[in-house]
Structures are given as structure tokens and as C-alpha cells.
Amino acid sequence: MIRQHMVLASAAGLVSALLLTGCGSANDVSSTDPDSSAPVATAASDPAASAPAAPAALLTVREMKGTAGVVTDDKGMTLYRYDKDRPNPSKWTCAGQCTKTWKPVMVQDGVRAEGIEKSLLGTVHRDGKPQLTLGGWPLYRYVGDTDAGQMNGQGKDQQWYAVSPTGRKSTPSG
């Protein structure tokens, strides 16, 4: 009798877990795996070999240094895109030493966005873990930005640019 109750309780727990796995938050970002058209969940930690990056829980658009608007994370730090990466399909090329200066924006939980079209958000796999993309472009933080509102990585090596809300390079306003 006890064995039957244990089996029933285990089965009920398994069914509950399976049902909950199918549920997601309305704010979760999902994307398409570059190797298939199946949606990919966005839950993982930083795959970069160096220190872990913080999750990008909230993306917003800020006007900075004469730009029409750049995307920042929940701490107000500017997000960047790299010209050597590719948007379609999403592909990152910054690896090794590069990730010590340009930290990939990894997503651990869902991402909320203000002023950014949700359909432009996605992920690309970096060593099996999701890196946030915007307009297909993988996103990064620059270690030279130490305070919110800085944009010190803009134009670095004529390949790194603060990202606009559409995933394009930020451009001067006016």
C-alpha cells in the first residue's frame, strides 16, 4: 500500500513538473537556433571563459552623446554590436581575448524591453548557452564603460558600435 502511494505521488510530481515546463512568462525572450527553425529557450549562464556576465533583465533606449538612441541594460550600461559578427543567421566571432574586453550579454532569465520591438530580440548559442541578440546581432558590454550612460566603446577599432533599438549601429541624431 505504501509503495502504491509512493508511485502515485512520484507520478503526480512528474506530471506537474512536465506541465510547468510548458509554461513560460510572457516576458521571456526566445529565438530561433541558427541551425534550425525550432524555438530555443533562453535560460543559461555566461559561457565566456572569463568572469560571468550579469543577465540583461531589462533593456531600455537612452539618448546619449548626440545619438538618436542606444540600447542599455538594466544598470544603464551601453550595449554594443561588432561588425565582424553576422545577423542572419546570428553568428558571433568575438572569442578568447576579445571577450575579456567585450563581454557577451548572456541571458539567464527572460528579458523585458522598453522602446525595443520584442520581435527583434533573440539569442545565439555560445558554447551551448544563449547570448542576447538584437536584430540578429549578438550583443556585448564594453569593459571601458564603468558607469551608466558611458559610451566609451563607440567606434572602437572602427568595428564596435553602440546598438540602436533596431539592431543597427547607433548614429548621431540631428
XYZ file of N, CA and C in Angstrom:
522
model
N 0.821 -1.192 0.000
C 0.000 0.000 0.000
C 0.867 1.259 0.000
N 1.897 1.273 0.856
C 2.796 2.429 0.911
C 3.506 2.590 -0.427
N 3.912 1.467 -1.013
C 4.604 1.506 -2.303
C 3.694 2.128 -3.370
N 2.395 1.788 -3.380
C 1.455 2.356 -4.349
C 1.352 3.867 -4.172
N 1.300 4.331 -2.906
C 1.219 5.775 -2.651
C 2.471 6.493 -3.129
N 3.644 5.858 -2.932
C 4.896 6.464 -3.390
C 4.931 6.555 -4.908
N 4.468 5.497 -5.589
C 4.447 5.507 -7.053
C 3.482 6.566 -7.551
N 2.295 6.647 -6.936
C 1.309 7.661 -7.346
C 1.826 9.069 -7.087
N 2.458 9.292 -5.932
C 2.997 10.611 -5.614
C 4.108 10.982 -6.587
N 4.968 10.010 -6.922
C 6.040 10.274 -7.885
C 5.473 10.604 -9.256
N 4.468 9.854 -9.678
C 3.849 10.096 -10.978
C 3.190 11.466 -11.010
N 2.508 11.823 -9.925
C 1.853 13.138 -9.865
C 2.889 14.253 -9.926
N 4.009 14.077 -9.228
C 5.077 15.083 -9.265
C 5.671 15.222 -10.649
N 5.860 14.100 -11.340
C 6.411 14.128 -12.694
C 5.464 14.842 -13.654
N 4.178 14.535 -13.562
C 3.183 15.192 -14.414
C 3.167 16.686 -14.138
N 3.209 17.082 -12.861
C 3.224 18.506 -12.512
C 4.445 19.199 -13.093
N 5.597 18.549 -12.961
C 6.826 19.142 -13.495
C 6.744 19.309 -15.004
N 6.205 18.313 -15.703
C 6.072 18.413 -17.153
C 5.116 19.524 -17.549
N 4.022 19.665 -16.816
C 3.067 20.732 -17.122
C 3.678 22.103 -16.885
N 4.435 22.254 -15.798
C 5.058 23.542 -15.502
C 6.127 23.903 -16.507
N 6.815 22.908 -17.061
C 7.865 23.195 -18.037
C 7.283 23.817 -19.287
N 6.063 23.495 -19.602
C 5.422 24.065 -20.784
C 4.977 25.491 -20.575
N 4.965 25.952 -19.343
C 4.527 27.314 -19.051
C 5.729 28.240 -19.089
N 5.531 29.442 -19.560
C 6.616 30.421 -19.567
C 6.056 31.792 -19.295
N 6.906 32.698 -18.934
C 6.499 34.065 -18.691
C 6.252 34.777 -20.009
N 5.311 35.679 -20.006
C 5.020 36.449 -21.216
C 6.205 37.322 -21.597
N 7.110 37.568 -20.651
C 8.256 38.432 -20.918
C 9.486 37.663 -21.351
N 9.419 36.333 -21.415
C 10.580 35.551 -21.815
C 10.930 35.813 -23.266
N 12.228 35.900 -23.552
C 12.706 36.046 -24.916
C 13.030 34.668 -25.429
N 12.590 34.349 -26.607
C 13.020 33.120 -27.248
C 13.452 33.473 -28.649
N 14.155 32.570 -29.265
C 14.646 32.878 -30.589
C 14.719 31.611 -31.402
N 15.311 31.751 -32.542
C 15.495 30.607 -33.412
C 16.949 30.196 -33.390
N 17.179 28.917 -33.197
C 18.526 28.370 -33.230
C 19.045 28.535 -34.651
N 20.268 29.039 -34.831
C 20.786 29.244 -36.180
C 20.793 27.963 -37.013
N 20.822 26.798 -36.367
C 20.875 25.543 -37.098
C 19.504 24.947 -37.365
N 18.442 25.546 -36.856
C 17.099 25.022 -37.096
C 16.094 26.146 -36.938
N 14.845 25.851 -37.223
C 13.820 26.868 -37.060
C 13.016 26.634 -35.794
N 13.458 25.748 -34.918
C 12.759 25.474 -33.670
C 13.094 26.546 -32.644
N 12.093 26.997 -31.850
C 12.376 27.986 -30.808
C 13.360 27.429 -29.792
N 14.180 28.317 -29.233
C 15.170 27.939 -28.244
C 14.895 28.729 -26.983
N 14.812 28.068 -25.838
C 14.591 28.767 -24.576
C 15.832 29.570 -24.228
N 15.654 30.623 -23.420
C 16.781 31.484 -23.085
C 17.107 31.401 -21.606
N 17.579 30.277 -21.135
C 17.978 30.144 -19.743
C 19.352 29.492 -19.697
N 20.358 30.250 -19.235
C 21.704 29.715 -19.123
C 22.582 30.712 -18.399
N 23.829 30.328 -18.164
C 24.789 31.232 -17.553
C 25.817 31.640 -18.596
N 26.723 32.507 -18.206
C 27.730 33.038 -19.126
C 28.702 31.962 -19.569
N 28.859 31.746 -20.876
C 29.801 30.760 -21.355
C 31.203 31.311 -21.559
N 31.378 32.612 -21.494
C 32.698 33.184 -21.749
C 33.693 32.635 -20.737
N 34.901 32.451 -21.159
C 35.923 31.840 -20.319
C 36.279 32.710 -19.118
N 36.026 33.998 -19.213
C 36.362 34.896 -18.117
C 35.211 34.986 -17.121
N 35.182 36.032 -16.326
C 34.173 36.198 -15.276
C 32.755 36.198 -15.843
N 31.789 35.696 -15.073
C 30.411 35.647 -15.562
C 29.822 37.035 -15.750
N 29.004 37.174 -16.769
C 28.318 38.435 -17.031
C 26.963 38.409 -16.355
N 26.478 39.576 -15.983
C 25.162 39.677 -15.360
C 24.082 39.511 -16.422
N 22.932 38.980 -16.031
C 21.852 38.841 -17.002
C 21.311 40.205 -17.395
N 20.793 40.311 -18.591
C 20.182 41.554 -19.046
C 18.690 41.445 -18.798
N 18.237 41.829 -17.613
C 16.846 41.663 -17.224
C 15.933 42.687 -17.881
N 16.436 43.883 -18.146
C 15.620 44.938 -18.734
C 16.459 45.723 -19.729
N 15.972 45.841 -20.947
C 16.630 46.662 -21.957
C 15.813 47.916 -22.148
N 16.500 49.054 -22.235
C 15.829 50.329 -22.479
C 16.592 51.110 -23.535
N 15.981 52.161 -24.021
C 16.609 53.025 -25.018
C 16.898 54.359 -24.345
N 18.141 54.837 -24.501
C 18.551 56.134 -23.934
C 19.199 56.975 -25.008
N 18.942 58.268 -24.964
C 19.660 59.195 -25.837
C 20.966 59.532 -25.141
N 22.077 59.311 -25.847
C 23.391 59.573 -25.261
C 24.316 60.184 -26.299
N 25.100 61.141 -25.865
C 26.152 61.754 -26.680
C 25.713 62.034 -28.107
N 24.569 62.662 -28.252
C 24.118 63.083 -29.571
C 23.571 61.986 -30.455
N 23.299 60.809 -29.914
C 22.735 59.735 -30.730
C 21.210 59.825 -30.717
N 20.606 59.186 -31.669
C 19.149 59.114 -31.718
C 18.621 58.156 -30.652
N 19.462 57.333 -30.093
C 19.080 56.404 -29.035
C 19.894 55.125 -29.119
N 20.372 54.683 -27.959
C 21.114 53.431 -27.883
C 20.461 52.538 -26.839
N 20.707 51.251 -26.971
C 20.134 50.277 -26.052
C 21.066 50.121 -24.853
N 20.467 50.126 -23.660
C 21.213 49.914 -22.422
C 20.575 48.770 -21.643
N 21.362 48.196 -20.732
C 20.845 47.119 -19.898
C 20.166 47.690 -18.659
N 19.806 46.817 -17.735
C 19.086 47.226 -16.533
C 19.907 48.113 -15.608
N 21.226 48.186 -15.812
C 22.081 49.058 -14.999
C 22.450 50.335 -15.750
N 21.872 50.534 -16.937
C 22.166 51.724 -17.723
C 23.441 51.625 -18.533
N 24.021 50.424 -18.621
C 25.258 50.228 -19.374
C 24.939 50.038 -20.854
N 25.706 50.707 -21.698
C 25.518 50.655 -23.144
C 25.815 49.259 -23.677
N 24.991 48.815 -24.626
C 25.216 47.532 -25.291
C 25.738 47.798 -26.701
N 26.627 46.924 -27.158
C 27.333 47.110 -28.422
C 27.142 45.927 -29.360
N 27.385 46.202 -30.640
C 27.439 45.154 -31.661
C 28.788 45.243 -32.362
N 29.199 44.136 -32.976
C 30.524 44.006 -33.578
C 30.349 43.755 -35.071
N 31.001 44.563 -35.905
C 30.857 44.445 -37.358
C 31.286 43.095 -37.921
N 32.181 42.385 -37.226
C 32.623 41.084 -37.734
C 31.610 39.973 -37.442
N 30.675 40.218 -36.510
C 29.600 39.259 -36.264
C 28.634 39.308 -37.433
N 27.682 38.403 -37.471
C 26.684 38.351 -38.543
C 25.286 38.270 -37.959
N 24.311 38.963 -38.591
C 22.952 38.958 -38.065
C 22.033 37.870 -38.622
N 22.308 37.328 -39.812
C 21.352 36.422 -40.429
C 22.060 35.322 -41.203
N 22.222 34.160 -40.628
C 21.820 33.825 -39.256
C 22.792 34.450 -38.253
N 22.298 34.632 -37.037
C 23.126 35.217 -35.984
C 24.391 34.400 -35.792
N 25.535 35.109 -35.774
C 26.820 34.432 -35.575
C 27.764 35.370 -34.839
N 28.355 34.892 -33.747
C 29.341 35.680 -33.012
C 30.733 35.284 -33.474
N 31.646 36.254 -33.472
C 33.035 35.995 -33.841
C 34.004 36.451 -32.750
N 33.539 37.243 -31.802
C 34.374 37.701 -30.689
C 34.552 36.528 -29.727
N 35.792 36.052 -29.600
C 36.082 34.901 -28.742
C 37.447 35.097 -28.087
N 37.772 34.272 -27.128
C 39.083 34.315 -26.482
C 39.390 35.660 -25.847
N 40.528 36.264 -26.226
C 40.944 37.569 -25.688
C 39.881 38.633 -25.902
N 39.196 38.563 -27.005
C 38.170 39.556 -27.328
C 37.117 39.651 -26.213
N 36.719 38.513 -25.634
C 35.671 38.521 -24.608
C 36.145 39.057 -23.267
N 37.441 39.331 -23.146
C 37.936 39.972 -21.924
C 37.659 41.473 -21.967
N 37.583 42.024 -23.155
C 37.285 43.446 -23.338
C 35.811 43.658 -23.661
N 35.254 42.777 -24.442
C 33.857 42.864 -24.890
C 33.098 41.673 -24.316
N 32.357 41.910 -23.251
C 31.647 40.849 -22.531
C 30.336 40.500 -23.233
N 30.176 39.250 -23.665
C 28.917 38.846 -24.276
C 27.760 39.031 -23.285
N 26.629 39.506 -23.771
C 25.445 39.679 -22.929
C 24.691 38.350 -22.932
N 24.850 37.621 -21.846
C 24.218 36.325 -21.706
C 22.879 36.494 -20.989
N 21.920 35.660 -21.336
C 20.615 35.738 -20.686
C 20.391 34.501 -19.838
N 20.018 34.739 -18.591
C 19.728 33.652 -17.668
C 18.222 33.495 -17.504
N 17.503 34.579 -17.605
C 16.058 34.591 -17.448
C 15.470 35.392 -18.589
N 14.177 35.572 -18.563
C 13.514 36.359 -19.590
C 14.009 37.796 -19.609
N 13.885 38.432 -20.738
C 14.315 39.807 -20.921
C 13.092 40.667 -21.203
N 12.996 41.790 -20.513
C 11.950 42.766 -20.785
C 12.568 43.906 -21.568
N 11.780 44.510 -22.430
C 12.309 45.585 -23.265
C 11.339 46.753 -23.284
N 11.877 47.959 -23.180
C 11.098 49.190 -23.285
C 11.659 49.998 -24.447
N 10.815 50.288 -25.441
C 11.246 51.069 -26.588
C 11.944 50.236 -27.652
N 11.868 48.911 -27.519
C 12.505 47.994 -28.460
C 11.453 46.988 -28.905
N 11.355 46.771 -30.195
C 10.402 45.802 -30.727
C 10.795 44.402 -30.269
N 9.904 43.760 -29.532
C 10.187 42.435 -28.960
C 10.581 41.408 -30.025
N 10.006 41.525 -31.215
C 10.309 40.557 -32.277
C 11.757 40.647 -32.754
N 12.460 41.740 -32.441
C 13.862 41.899 -32.835
C 14.823 41.233 -31.857
N 14.321 40.830 -30.681
C 15.161 40.196 -29.671
C 15.234 38.700 -29.893
N 16.388 38.134 -29.613
C 16.570 36.695 -29.738
C 17.857 36.282 -29.060
N 18.322 35.089 -29.385
C 19.583 34.600 -28.840
C 20.347 33.847 -29.910
N 21.630 33.732 -29.692
C 22.501 32.880 -30.498
C 23.282 32.040 -29.501
N 23.543 30.802 -29.845
C 24.249 29.926 -28.914
C 25.739 30.187 -28.921
N 26.285 30.295 -27.729
C 27.717 30.481 -27.489
C 28.102 29.340 -26.566
N 28.759 28.347 -27.119
C 29.131 27.158 -26.350
C 27.906 26.540 -25.673
N 26.782 26.511 -26.400
C 25.562 25.887 -25.899
C 24.731 26.751 -24.975
N 25.122 27.993 -24.771
C 24.387 28.896 -23.877
C 23.969 30.130 -24.660
N 22.835 30.736 -24.311
C 22.302 31.838 -25.119
C 22.913 33.213 -24.851
N 23.372 33.831 -25.939
C 23.825 35.214 -25.918
C 22.710 36.037 -26.556
N 22.368 37.149 -25.953
C 21.289 38.001 -26.431
C 21.630 38.627 -27.781
N 20.639 38.682 -28.664
C 20.800 39.348 -29.956
C 19.714 40.398 -30.123
N 20.005 41.380 -30.951
C 19.032 42.412 -31.319
C 19.147 42.616 -32.818
N 18.059 42.388 -33.524
C 18.104 42.456 -34.978
C 19.056 41.412 -35.540
N 19.260 40.339 -34.783
C 20.170 39.272 -35.193
C 21.603 39.466 -34.726
N 21.978 40.687 -34.344
C 23.363 40.975 -33.941
C 23.601 40.566 -32.488
N 24.619 39.741 -32.209
C 24.972 39.417 -30.825
C 25.372 40.697 -30.074
N 24.998 40.778 -28.798
C 25.251 41.986 -28.011
C 26.351 41.777 -26.978
N 27.064 42.897 -26.680
C 28.201 42.886 -25.771
C 28.169 44.122 -24.880
N 28.896 44.031 -23.752
C 29.197 45.188 -22.903
C 30.695 45.459 -23.050
N 31.084 46.725 -22.951
C 32.492 47.114 -23.067
C 33.062 47.350 -21.672
N 34.212 46.736 -21.352
C 34.804 46.888 -20.019
C 35.247 48.326 -19.747
N 35.441 49.129 -20.786
C 35.830 50.529 -20.619
C 34.676 51.422 -20.186
N 33.462 50.906 -20.220
C 32.306 51.634 -19.680
C 32.169 51.209 -18.222
N 32.528 52.111 -17.316
C 32.497 51.763 -15.903
C 31.301 52.336 -15.170
N 30.614 53.287 -15.788
C 29.422 53.896 -15.189
C 28.286 53.922 -16.190
N 27.081 53.921 -15.665
C 25.893 54.010 -16.510
C 25.972 55.265 -17.376
N 25.496 55.152 -18.605
C 25.461 56.299 -19.505
C 26.734 56.522 -20.305
N 27.783 55.759 -20.043
C 29.007 55.909 -20.822
C 28.885 55.154 -22.142
N 29.619 55.631 -23.139
C 29.624 55.018 -24.461
C 31.057 55.035 -24.998
N 32.003 54.599 -24.155
C 33.422 54.654 -24.496
C 33.836 53.679 -25.588
N 32.999 52.675 -25.856
C 33.340 51.698 -26.889
C 32.889 52.104 -28.281
N 32.161 53.219 -28.382
C 31.615 53.658 -29.665
C 32.721 53.896 -30.688
N 32.660 53.167 -31.807
C 33.616 53.336 -32.897
C 34.973 52.691 -32.653
N 35.140 51.940 -31.552
C 36.441 51.297 -31.276
C 36.852 50.432 -32.454
N 38.081 50.608 -32.879
C 38.663 49.859 -33.992
C 37.795 49.940 -35.252
N 36.949 50.920 -35.318
C 36.009 51.107 -36.435
C 35.206 49.833 -36.717
N 34.919 49.073 -35.620
C 34.168 47.831 -35.748
C 33.143 47.630 -34.645
N 33.235 48.398 -33.559
C 32.340 48.253 -32.420
C 31.461 49.490 -32.315
N 30.159 49.271 -32.204
C 29.225 50.399 -32.161
C 28.116 50.133 -31.156
N 27.726 51.183 -30.445
C 26.548 51.084 -29.595
C 25.390 50.680 -30.502
N 24.523 49.849 -29.997
C 23.445 49.318 -30.828
C 22.183 50.177 -30.686
N 21.539 50.406 -31.814
C 20.287 51.173 -31.833
C 19.138 50.225 -31.481
N 17.940 50.749 -31.212
C 16.802 49.894 -30.877
C 16.381 48.941 -32.001
N 16.894 49.142 -33.203
C 16.567 48.238 -34.317
C 17.686 47.236 -34.596
N 18.782 47.322 -33.839
C 19.913 46.431 -34.040
C 20.976 47.021 -34.943
N 20.733 48.193 -35.461
C 21.726 48.853 -36.326
C 22.757 49.588 -35.479
N 23.816 50.078 -36.150
C 24.806 50.910 -35.466
C 24.124 52.203 -35.057
N 24.453 52.694 -33.875
C 23.908 53.984 -33.454
C 24.555 55.074 -34.313
N 23.776 56.076 -34.624
C 24.257 57.179 -35.451
C 23.949 58.494 -34.762
N 24.698 59.542 -35.095
C 24.404 60.852 -34.499
C 22.993 61.316 -34.856
N 22.314 61.939 -33.897
C 20.983 62.471 -34.171
C 21.112 63.835 -34.812
N 20.018 64.261 -35.415
C 20.002 65.609 -35.977
C 20.133 65.554 -37.414
